Coordinates of C-alpha atoms and ligand atoms in Angstrom, one line a residue:
X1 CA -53.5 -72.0 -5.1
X2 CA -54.1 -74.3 -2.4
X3 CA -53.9 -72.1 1.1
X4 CA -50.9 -73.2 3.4
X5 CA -51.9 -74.4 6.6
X6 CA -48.3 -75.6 7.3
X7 CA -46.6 -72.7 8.2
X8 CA -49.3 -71.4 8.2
X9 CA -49.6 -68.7 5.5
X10 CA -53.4 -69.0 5.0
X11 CA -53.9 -66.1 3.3
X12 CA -50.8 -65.9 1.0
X13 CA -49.4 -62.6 3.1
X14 CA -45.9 -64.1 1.7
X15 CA -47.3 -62.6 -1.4
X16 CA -47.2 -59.0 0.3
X17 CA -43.8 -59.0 1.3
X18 CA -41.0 -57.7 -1.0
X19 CA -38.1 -59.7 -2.1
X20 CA -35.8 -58.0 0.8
X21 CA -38.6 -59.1 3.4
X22 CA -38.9 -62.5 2.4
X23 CA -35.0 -62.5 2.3
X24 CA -34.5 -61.5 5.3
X25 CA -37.1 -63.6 7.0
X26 CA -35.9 -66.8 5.4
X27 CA -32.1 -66.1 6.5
X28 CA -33.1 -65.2 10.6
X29 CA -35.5 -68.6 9.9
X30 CA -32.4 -70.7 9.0
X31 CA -30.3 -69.3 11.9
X32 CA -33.3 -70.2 14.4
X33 CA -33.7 -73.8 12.5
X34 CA -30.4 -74.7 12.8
X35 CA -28.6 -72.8 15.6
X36 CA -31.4 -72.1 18.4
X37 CA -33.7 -75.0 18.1
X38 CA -31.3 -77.5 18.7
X39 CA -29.5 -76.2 22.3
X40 CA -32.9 -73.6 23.3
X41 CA -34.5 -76.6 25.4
X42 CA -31.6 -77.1 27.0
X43 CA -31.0 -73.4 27.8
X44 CA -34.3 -73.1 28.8
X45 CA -34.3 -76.0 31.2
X46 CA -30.9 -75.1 32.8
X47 CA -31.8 -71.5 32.8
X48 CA -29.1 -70.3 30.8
X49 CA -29.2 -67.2 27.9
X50 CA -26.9 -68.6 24.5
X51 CA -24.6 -65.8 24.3
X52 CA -22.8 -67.6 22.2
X53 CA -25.5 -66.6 19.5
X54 CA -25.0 -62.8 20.1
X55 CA -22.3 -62.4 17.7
X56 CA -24.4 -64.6 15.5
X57 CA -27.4 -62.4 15.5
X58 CA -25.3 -59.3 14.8
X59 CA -23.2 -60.9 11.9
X60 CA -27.0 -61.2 10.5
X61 CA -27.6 -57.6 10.9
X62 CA -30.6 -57.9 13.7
X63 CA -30.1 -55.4 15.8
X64 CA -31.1 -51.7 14.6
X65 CA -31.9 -53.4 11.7
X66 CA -34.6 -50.8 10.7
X67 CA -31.8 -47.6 11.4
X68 CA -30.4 -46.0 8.2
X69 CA -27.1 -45.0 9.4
X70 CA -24.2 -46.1 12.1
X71 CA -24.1 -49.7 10.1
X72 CA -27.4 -50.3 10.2
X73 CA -29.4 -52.1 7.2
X74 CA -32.0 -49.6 6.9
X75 CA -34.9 -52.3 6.5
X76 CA -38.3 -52.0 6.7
X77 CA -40.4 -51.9 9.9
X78 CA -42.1 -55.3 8.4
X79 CA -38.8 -56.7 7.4
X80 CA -38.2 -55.5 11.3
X81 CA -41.7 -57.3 12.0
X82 CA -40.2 -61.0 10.5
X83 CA -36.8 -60.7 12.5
X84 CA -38.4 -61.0 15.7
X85 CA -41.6 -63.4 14.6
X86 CA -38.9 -65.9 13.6
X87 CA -36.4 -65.4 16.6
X88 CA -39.7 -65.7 18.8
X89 CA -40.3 -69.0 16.8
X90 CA -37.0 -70.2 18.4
X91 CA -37.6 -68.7 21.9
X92 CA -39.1 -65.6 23.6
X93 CA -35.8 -64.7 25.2
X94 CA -34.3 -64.8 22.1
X95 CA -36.4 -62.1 21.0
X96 CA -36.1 -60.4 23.6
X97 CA -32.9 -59.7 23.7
X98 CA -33.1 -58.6 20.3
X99 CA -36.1 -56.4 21.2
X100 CA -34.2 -54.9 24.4
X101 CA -31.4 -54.3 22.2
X102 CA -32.7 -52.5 19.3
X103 CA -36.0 -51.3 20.6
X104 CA -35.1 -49.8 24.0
X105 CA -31.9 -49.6 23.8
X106 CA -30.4 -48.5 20.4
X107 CA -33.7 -46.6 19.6
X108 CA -33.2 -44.0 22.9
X109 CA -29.9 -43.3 22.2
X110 CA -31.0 -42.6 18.1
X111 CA -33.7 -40.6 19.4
X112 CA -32.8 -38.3 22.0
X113 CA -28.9 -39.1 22.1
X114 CA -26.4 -36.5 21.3
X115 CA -23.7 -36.8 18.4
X116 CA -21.0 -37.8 20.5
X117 CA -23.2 -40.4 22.4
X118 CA -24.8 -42.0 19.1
X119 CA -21.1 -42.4 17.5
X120 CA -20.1 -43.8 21.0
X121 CA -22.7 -46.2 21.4
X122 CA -25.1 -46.9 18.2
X123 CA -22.0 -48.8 16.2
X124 CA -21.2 -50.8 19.3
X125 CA -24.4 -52.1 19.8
X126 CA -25.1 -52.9 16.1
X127 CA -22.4 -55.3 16.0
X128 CA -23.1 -56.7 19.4
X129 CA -19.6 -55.4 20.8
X130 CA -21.7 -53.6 23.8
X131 CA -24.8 -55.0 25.0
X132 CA -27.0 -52.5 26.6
X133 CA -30.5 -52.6 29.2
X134 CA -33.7 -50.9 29.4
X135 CA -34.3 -49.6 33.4
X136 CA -38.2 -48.1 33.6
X137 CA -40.2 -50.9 35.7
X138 CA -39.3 -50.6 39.9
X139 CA -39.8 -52.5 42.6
X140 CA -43.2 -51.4 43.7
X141 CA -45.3 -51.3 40.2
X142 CA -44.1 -50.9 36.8
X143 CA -47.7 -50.4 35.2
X144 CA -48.2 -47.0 36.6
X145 CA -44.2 -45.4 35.7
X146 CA -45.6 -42.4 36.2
X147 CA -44.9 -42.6 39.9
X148 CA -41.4 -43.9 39.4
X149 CA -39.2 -43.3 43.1
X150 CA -35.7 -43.6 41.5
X151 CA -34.4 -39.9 41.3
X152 CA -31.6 -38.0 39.8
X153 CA -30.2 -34.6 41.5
X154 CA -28.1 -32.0 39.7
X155 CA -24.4 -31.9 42.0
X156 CA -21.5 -29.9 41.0
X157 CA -22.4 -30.6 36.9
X158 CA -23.0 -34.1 37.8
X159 CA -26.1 -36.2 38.4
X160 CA -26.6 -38.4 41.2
X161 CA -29.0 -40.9 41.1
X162 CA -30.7 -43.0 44.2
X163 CA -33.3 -46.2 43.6
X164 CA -33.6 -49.1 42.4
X165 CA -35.1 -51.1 38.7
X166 CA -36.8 -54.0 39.1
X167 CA -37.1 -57.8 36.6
X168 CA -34.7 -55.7 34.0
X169 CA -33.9 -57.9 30.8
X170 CA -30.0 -58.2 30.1
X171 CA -29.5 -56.3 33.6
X172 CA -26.5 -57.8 34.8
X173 CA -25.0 -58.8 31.2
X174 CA -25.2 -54.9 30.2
X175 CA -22.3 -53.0 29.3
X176 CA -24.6 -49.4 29.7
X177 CA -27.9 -49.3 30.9
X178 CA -30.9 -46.9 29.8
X179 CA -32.1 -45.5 33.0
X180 CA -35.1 -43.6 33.4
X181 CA -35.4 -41.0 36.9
X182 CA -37.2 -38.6 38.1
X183 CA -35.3 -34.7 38.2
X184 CA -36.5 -31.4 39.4
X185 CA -38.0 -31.2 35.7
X186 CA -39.8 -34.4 35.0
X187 CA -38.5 -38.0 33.6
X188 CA -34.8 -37.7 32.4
X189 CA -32.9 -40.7 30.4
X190 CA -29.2 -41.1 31.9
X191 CA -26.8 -44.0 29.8
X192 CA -25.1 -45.3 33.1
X193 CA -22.4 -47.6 32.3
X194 CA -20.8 -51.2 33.9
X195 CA -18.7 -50.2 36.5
X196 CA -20.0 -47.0 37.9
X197 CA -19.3 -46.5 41.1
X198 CA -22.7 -46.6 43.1
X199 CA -24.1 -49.0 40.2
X200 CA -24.8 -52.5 40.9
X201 CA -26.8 -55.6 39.1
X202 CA -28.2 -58.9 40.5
X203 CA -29.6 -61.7 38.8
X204 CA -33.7 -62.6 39.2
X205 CA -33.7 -66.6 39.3
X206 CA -36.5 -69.1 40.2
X207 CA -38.6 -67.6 37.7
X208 CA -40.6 -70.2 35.8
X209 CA -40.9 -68.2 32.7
X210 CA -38.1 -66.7 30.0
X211 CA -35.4 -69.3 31.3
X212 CA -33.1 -68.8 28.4
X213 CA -33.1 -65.0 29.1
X214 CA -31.5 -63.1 32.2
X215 CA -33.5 -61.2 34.1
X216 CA -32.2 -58.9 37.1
X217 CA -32.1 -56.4 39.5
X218 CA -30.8 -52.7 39.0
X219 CA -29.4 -50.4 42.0
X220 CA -28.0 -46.6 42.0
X221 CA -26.6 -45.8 45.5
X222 CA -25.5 -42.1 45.0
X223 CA -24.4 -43.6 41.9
X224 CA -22.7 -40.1 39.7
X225 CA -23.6 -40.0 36.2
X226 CA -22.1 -37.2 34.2
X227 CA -23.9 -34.7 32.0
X228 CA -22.5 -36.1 29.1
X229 CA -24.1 -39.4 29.7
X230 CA -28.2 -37.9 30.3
X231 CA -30.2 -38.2 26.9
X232 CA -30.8 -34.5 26.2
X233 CA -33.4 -34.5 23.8
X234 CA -35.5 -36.5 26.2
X235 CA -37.6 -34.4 28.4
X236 CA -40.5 -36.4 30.2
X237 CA -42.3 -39.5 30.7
X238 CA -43.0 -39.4 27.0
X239 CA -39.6 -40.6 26.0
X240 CA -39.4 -43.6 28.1
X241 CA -43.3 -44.7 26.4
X242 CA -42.1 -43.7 22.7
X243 CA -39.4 -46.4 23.3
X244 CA -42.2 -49.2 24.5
X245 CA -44.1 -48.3 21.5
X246 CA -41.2 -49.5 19.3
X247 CA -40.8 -52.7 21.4
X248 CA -44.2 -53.9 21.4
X249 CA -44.3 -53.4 17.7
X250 CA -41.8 -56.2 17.8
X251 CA -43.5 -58.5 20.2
X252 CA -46.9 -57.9 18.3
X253 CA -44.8 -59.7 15.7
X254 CA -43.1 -62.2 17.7
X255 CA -45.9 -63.9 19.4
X256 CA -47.0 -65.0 15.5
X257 CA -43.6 -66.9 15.6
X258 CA -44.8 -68.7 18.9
X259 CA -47.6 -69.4 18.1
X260 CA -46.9 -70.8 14.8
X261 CA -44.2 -73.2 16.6
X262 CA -46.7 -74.5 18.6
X263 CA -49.3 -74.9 16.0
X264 CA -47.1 -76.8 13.8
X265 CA -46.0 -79.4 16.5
X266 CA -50.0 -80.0 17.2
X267 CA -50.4 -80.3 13.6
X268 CA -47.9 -83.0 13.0
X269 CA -48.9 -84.8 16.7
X270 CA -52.3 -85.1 15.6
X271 CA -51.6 -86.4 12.2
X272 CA -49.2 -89.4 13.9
X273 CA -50.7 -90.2 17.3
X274 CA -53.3 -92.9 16.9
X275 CA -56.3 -93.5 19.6
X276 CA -59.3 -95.5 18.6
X277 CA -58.3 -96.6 16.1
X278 CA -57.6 -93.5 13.8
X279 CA -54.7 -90.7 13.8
X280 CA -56.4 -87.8 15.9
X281 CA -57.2 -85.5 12.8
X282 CA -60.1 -87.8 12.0
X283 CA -61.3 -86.3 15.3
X284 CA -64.0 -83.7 14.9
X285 CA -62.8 -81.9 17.8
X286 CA -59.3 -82.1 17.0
X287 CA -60.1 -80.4 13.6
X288 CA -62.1 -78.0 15.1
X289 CA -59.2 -77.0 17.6
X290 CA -56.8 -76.7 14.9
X291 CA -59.1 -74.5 12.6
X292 CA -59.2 -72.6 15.3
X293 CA -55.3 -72.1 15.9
X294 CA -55.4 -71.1 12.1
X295 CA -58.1 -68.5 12.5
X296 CA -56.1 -66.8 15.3
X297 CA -52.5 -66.7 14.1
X298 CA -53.9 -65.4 10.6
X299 CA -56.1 -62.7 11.9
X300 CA -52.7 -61.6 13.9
X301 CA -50.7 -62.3 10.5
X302 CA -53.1 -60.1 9.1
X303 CA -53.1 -57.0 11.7
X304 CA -49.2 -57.3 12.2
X305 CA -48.5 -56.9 8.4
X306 CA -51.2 -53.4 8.7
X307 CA -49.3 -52.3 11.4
X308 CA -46.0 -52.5 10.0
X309 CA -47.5 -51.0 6.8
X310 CA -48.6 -47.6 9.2
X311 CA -45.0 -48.1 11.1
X312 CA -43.5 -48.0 7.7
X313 CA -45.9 -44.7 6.3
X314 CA -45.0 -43.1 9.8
X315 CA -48.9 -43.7 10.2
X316 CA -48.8 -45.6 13.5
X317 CA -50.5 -44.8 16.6
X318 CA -49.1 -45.8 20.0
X319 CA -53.4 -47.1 20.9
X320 CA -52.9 -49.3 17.7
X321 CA -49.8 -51.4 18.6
X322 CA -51.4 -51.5 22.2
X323 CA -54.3 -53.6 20.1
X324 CA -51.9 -55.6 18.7
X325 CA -50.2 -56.7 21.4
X326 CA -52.7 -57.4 23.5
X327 CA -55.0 -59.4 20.6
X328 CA -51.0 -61.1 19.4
X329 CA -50.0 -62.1 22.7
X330 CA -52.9 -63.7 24.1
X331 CA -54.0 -65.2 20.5
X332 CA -50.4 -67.0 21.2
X333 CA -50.9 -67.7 24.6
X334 CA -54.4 -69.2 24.2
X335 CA -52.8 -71.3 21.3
X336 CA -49.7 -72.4 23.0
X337 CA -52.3 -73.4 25.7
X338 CA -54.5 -75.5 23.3
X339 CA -51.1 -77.6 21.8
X340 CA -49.8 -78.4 25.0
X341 CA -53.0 -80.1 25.8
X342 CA -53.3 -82.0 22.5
X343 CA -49.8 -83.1 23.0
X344 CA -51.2 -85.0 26.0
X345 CA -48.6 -86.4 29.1
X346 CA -46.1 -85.3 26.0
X347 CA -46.9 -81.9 26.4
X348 CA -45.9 -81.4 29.9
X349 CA -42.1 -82.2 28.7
X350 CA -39.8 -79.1 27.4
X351 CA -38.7 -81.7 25.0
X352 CA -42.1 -80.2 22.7
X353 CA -42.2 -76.4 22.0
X354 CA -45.7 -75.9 23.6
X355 CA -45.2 -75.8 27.2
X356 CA -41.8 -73.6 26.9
X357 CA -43.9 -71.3 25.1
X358 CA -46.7 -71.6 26.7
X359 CA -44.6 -70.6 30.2
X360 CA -42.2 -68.3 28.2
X361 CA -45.6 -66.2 27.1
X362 CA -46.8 -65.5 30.8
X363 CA -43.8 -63.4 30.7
X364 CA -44.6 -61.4 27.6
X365 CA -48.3 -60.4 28.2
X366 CA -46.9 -59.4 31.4
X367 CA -44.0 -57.1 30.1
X368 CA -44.2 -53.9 28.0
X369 CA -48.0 -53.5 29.4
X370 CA -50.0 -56.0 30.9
X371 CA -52.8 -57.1 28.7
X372 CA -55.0 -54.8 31.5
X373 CA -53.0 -51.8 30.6
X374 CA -53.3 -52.1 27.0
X375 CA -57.3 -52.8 27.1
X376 CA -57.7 -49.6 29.3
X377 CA -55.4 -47.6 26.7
X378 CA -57.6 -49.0 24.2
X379 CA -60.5 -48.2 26.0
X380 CA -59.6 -44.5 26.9
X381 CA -58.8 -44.0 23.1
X382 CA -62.6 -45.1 22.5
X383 CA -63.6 -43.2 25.2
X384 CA -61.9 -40.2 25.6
X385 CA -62.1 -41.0 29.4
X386 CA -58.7 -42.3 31.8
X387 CA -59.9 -45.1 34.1
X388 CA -56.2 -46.4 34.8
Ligands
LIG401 P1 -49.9 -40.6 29.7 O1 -50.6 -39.4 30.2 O2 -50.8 -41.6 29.0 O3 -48.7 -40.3 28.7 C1 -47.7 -39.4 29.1 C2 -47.2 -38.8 27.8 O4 -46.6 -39.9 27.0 C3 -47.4 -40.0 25.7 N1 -47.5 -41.5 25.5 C4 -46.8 -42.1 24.6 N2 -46.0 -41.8 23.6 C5 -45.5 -42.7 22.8 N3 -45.8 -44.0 23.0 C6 -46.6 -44.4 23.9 N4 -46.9 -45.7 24.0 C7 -47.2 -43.5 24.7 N5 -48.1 -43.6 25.8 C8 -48.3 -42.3 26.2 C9 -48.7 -39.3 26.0 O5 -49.2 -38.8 24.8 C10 -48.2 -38.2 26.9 O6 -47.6 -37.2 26.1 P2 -47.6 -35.6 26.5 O7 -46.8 -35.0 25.4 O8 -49.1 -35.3 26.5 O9 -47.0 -35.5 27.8 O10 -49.2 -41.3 31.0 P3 -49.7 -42.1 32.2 O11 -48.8 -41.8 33.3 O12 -51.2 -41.8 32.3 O13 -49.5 -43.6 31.7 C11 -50.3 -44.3 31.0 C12 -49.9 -45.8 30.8 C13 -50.5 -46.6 31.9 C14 -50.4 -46.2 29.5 C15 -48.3 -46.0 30.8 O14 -47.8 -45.7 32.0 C16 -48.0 -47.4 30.5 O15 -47.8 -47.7 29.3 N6 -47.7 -48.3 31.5 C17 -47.2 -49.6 31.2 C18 -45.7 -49.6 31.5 C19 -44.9 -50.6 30.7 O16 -45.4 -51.1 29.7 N7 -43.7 -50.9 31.1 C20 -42.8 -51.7 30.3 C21 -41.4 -51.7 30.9 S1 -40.2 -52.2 29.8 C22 -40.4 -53.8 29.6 O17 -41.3 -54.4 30.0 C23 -39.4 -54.5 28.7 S2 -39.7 -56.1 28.5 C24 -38.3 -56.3 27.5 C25 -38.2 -57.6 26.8 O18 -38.8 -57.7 25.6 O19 -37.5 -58.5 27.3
LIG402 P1 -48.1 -54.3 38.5 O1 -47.9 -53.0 37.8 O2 -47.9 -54.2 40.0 O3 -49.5 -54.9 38.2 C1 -50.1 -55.9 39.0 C2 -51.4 -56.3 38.4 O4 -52.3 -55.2 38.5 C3 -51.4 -56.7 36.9 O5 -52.3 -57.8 36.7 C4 -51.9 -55.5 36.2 O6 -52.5 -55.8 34.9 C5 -52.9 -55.0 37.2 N1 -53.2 -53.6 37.0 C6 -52.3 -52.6 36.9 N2 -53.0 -51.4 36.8 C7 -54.3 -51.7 36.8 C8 -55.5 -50.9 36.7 N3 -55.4 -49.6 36.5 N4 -56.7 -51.5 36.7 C9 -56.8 -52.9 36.8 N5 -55.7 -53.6 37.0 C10 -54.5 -53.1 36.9 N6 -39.2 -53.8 32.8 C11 -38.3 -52.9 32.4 O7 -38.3 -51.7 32.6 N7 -37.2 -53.3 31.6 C12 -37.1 -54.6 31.2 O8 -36.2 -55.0 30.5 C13 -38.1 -55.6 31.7 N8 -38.0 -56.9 31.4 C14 -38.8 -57.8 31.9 C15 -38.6 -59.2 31.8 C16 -39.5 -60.1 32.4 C17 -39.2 -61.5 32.3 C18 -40.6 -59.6 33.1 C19 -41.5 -60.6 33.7 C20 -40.8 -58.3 33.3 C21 -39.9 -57.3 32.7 N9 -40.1 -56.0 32.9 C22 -39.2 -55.1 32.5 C23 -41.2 -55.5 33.8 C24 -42.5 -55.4 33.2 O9 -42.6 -54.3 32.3 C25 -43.5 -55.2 34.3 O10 -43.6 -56.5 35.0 C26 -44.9 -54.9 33.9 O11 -44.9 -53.5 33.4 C27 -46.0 -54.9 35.0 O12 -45.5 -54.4 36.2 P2 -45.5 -55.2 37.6 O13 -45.0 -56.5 37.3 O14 -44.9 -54.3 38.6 O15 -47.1 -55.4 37.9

């Protein structure tokens, strides 16, 4: 078999998948072909999120797509994997808000919800009825949420809670958001919903990165949050971390689908542009600089389809998907990098993928753990030693 170096699929991983995973991926690749890639440079450019594609994305089943029960599909964590490689071909805020959605959302509420809470909200957001919002990062650091400020006090069998969330995805859009505060007893999880008196969202703009995705700004002003509505099977900063653990999983994945976008657009640039008298592949250095775009997005194919193989076995480490995102985002980074600059002047315009990506990934090896963060959890599993 001749290897594909189109999509690319170098190593025949399509092979690996099952007939539901391939499904599945080629179905969420149609819906990016041919109802995100034709409006997302426009969104992007005019800073707007598509919510018109919401409803889309749910008809298709994307959100708790991996959950066995409250209508989800029940797929596989590498079926999972493909959703958000292909939705992160189309645009990182795309992902995103699937990743928010399903990942920190719908997955602390399955988790450490109670019955009445899951039946409340786990349907809803399924089908895309609710849309919910992840609160951990504040104002003043969200590497170290450890020393999180925003607090919650036990009053009269209520909570109160007092602080502020910081660059929150889907903030102002959410119909309930996941907040995480400090109590008397460590971390808590409280589901605070729109309207709450004490509860307020603003919009982040000016930001240069994730355009098509809405950003904002949480407050809690003796904002009162009833038992009912804390997580009770989350006790600790643990909780809020298992949840990032399922999210990077996804962007470990995703940054494949960027990467690949920005690849393929080099690819075909290079085989049409002419200079000197012969299309740019006949360049040694242009070959060079696409073998190496190849070598990366297929050693990340390659650690991606592991990890969701351990995901799947219940075999996954938190350290590992830490590797992963870290080695996924900055192999599509450093690509997206390398295809804006073959595209030339060209390359500067957000009518090419690369430089959308390119800006779009400054946001993602930023969130869920800087690329510092995940090194020095890499480094204190090889150690045994914390140098945070
Ligand atoms: P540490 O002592 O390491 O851990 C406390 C407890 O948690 C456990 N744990 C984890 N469990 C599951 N998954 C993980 N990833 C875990 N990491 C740690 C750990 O075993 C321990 O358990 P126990 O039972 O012993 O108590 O805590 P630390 O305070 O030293 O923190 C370590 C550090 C720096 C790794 C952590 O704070 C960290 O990951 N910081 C980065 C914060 C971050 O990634 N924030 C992301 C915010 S959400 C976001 O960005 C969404 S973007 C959304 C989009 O896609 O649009
Ligand atoms: P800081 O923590 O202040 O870090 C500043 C710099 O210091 C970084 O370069 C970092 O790598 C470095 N650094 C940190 N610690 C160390 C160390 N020990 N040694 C050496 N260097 C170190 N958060 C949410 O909770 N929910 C969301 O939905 C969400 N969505 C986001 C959407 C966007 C578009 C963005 C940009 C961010 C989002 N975030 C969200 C926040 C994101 O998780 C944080 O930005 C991220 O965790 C880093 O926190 P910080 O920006 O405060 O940087």
């Amino acid at each position: 078999m001749t290897p594909d170096t189109r999509t690319p699929d170098f190593l025949e991983l399509d092979g690996l998948l099952t007939d539901d995973e391939r499904h599945v991926r080629d179905a969420v690749g149609r819906f990016v072909d041919e109802r995100v890639l034709p409006i997302i440079a426009d969104c992007f450019e005019h800073e707007r999120f598509p919510t018109e594609l919401v409803s889309e994305m749910a008809a298709l089943g994307l959100f708790g797509p991996t959950f066995k029960d409250y209508g989800c599909a029940g797929l596989s964590n590498i079926a999972y994997g493909l959703i958000m490689q292909e939705l992160e071909r189309g645009d990182s805020g795309l992902r995103s808000f699937a990743s928010v959605q399903s990942g920190l959302v719908m997955y602390p509420i399955h988790r450490y919800g109670s019955a009445e809470q899951k039946e409340r909200w786990l349907p809803a957001l399924a089908r895309a009825e609710k849309v919910g919002c992840f609160g951990l990062t504040e104002p003043d650091g969200g590497s170290d949420p450890g020393t999180m400020k925003t607090h919650a006090r036990k009053s009269a069998g209520d909570w109160v809670l007092n602080g502020a969330k910081m660059w929150i995805t889907n903030g102002t859009v959410a119909d309930v958001a996941v907040v995480w505060a400090r109590t008397d007893d460590g971390v808590r999880g409280f589901l605070v919903e729109k309207g709450t008196p004490g509860y307020t969202a603003r919009d982040i703009h000016h930001k240069f990165s994730l355009r098509a995705s809405v950003t904002s700004e949480l407050f809690f002003d003796d904002c009162r949050v009833p038992e009912r509505n804390r997580l009770p099977e989350a006790a600790g900063l643990s909780a809020p971390l298992s949840c990032l653990t399922q999210a990077r999983y996804g962007i470990a994945w995703g940054a494949i689908g960027a990467a690949q976008a920005c690849y393929r657009e080099a690819l075909t640039f290079a085989e049409q542009r002419t200079l000197f008298g012969q299309t740019l592949i006949h360049k040694q250095i242009i070959q060079q600089r696409l073998a190496d775009m190849l070598r990366r997005i297929t050693t990340a194919q390659l650690l991606a389809w592991q990890l969701g193989r351990l995901k799947d076995q219940d075999r996954m480490h938190h350290t590992q998907v830490s590797l992963a995102k870290w080695n996924n985002v900055r192999m599509a980074l450093d690509v997206a990098r390398e295809a804006r600059d073959l595209l030339g002047a060209g390359g500067i315009s957000v009518e090419q993928v690369p430089v959308r990506h390119m800006l779009n990934l400054e946001s993602v090896i930023t969130y869920e753990g800087t690329e510092t963060i995940h090194q020095l959890i890499v480094g204190r599993q090889i150690t045994g030693v914390e140098a945070f």
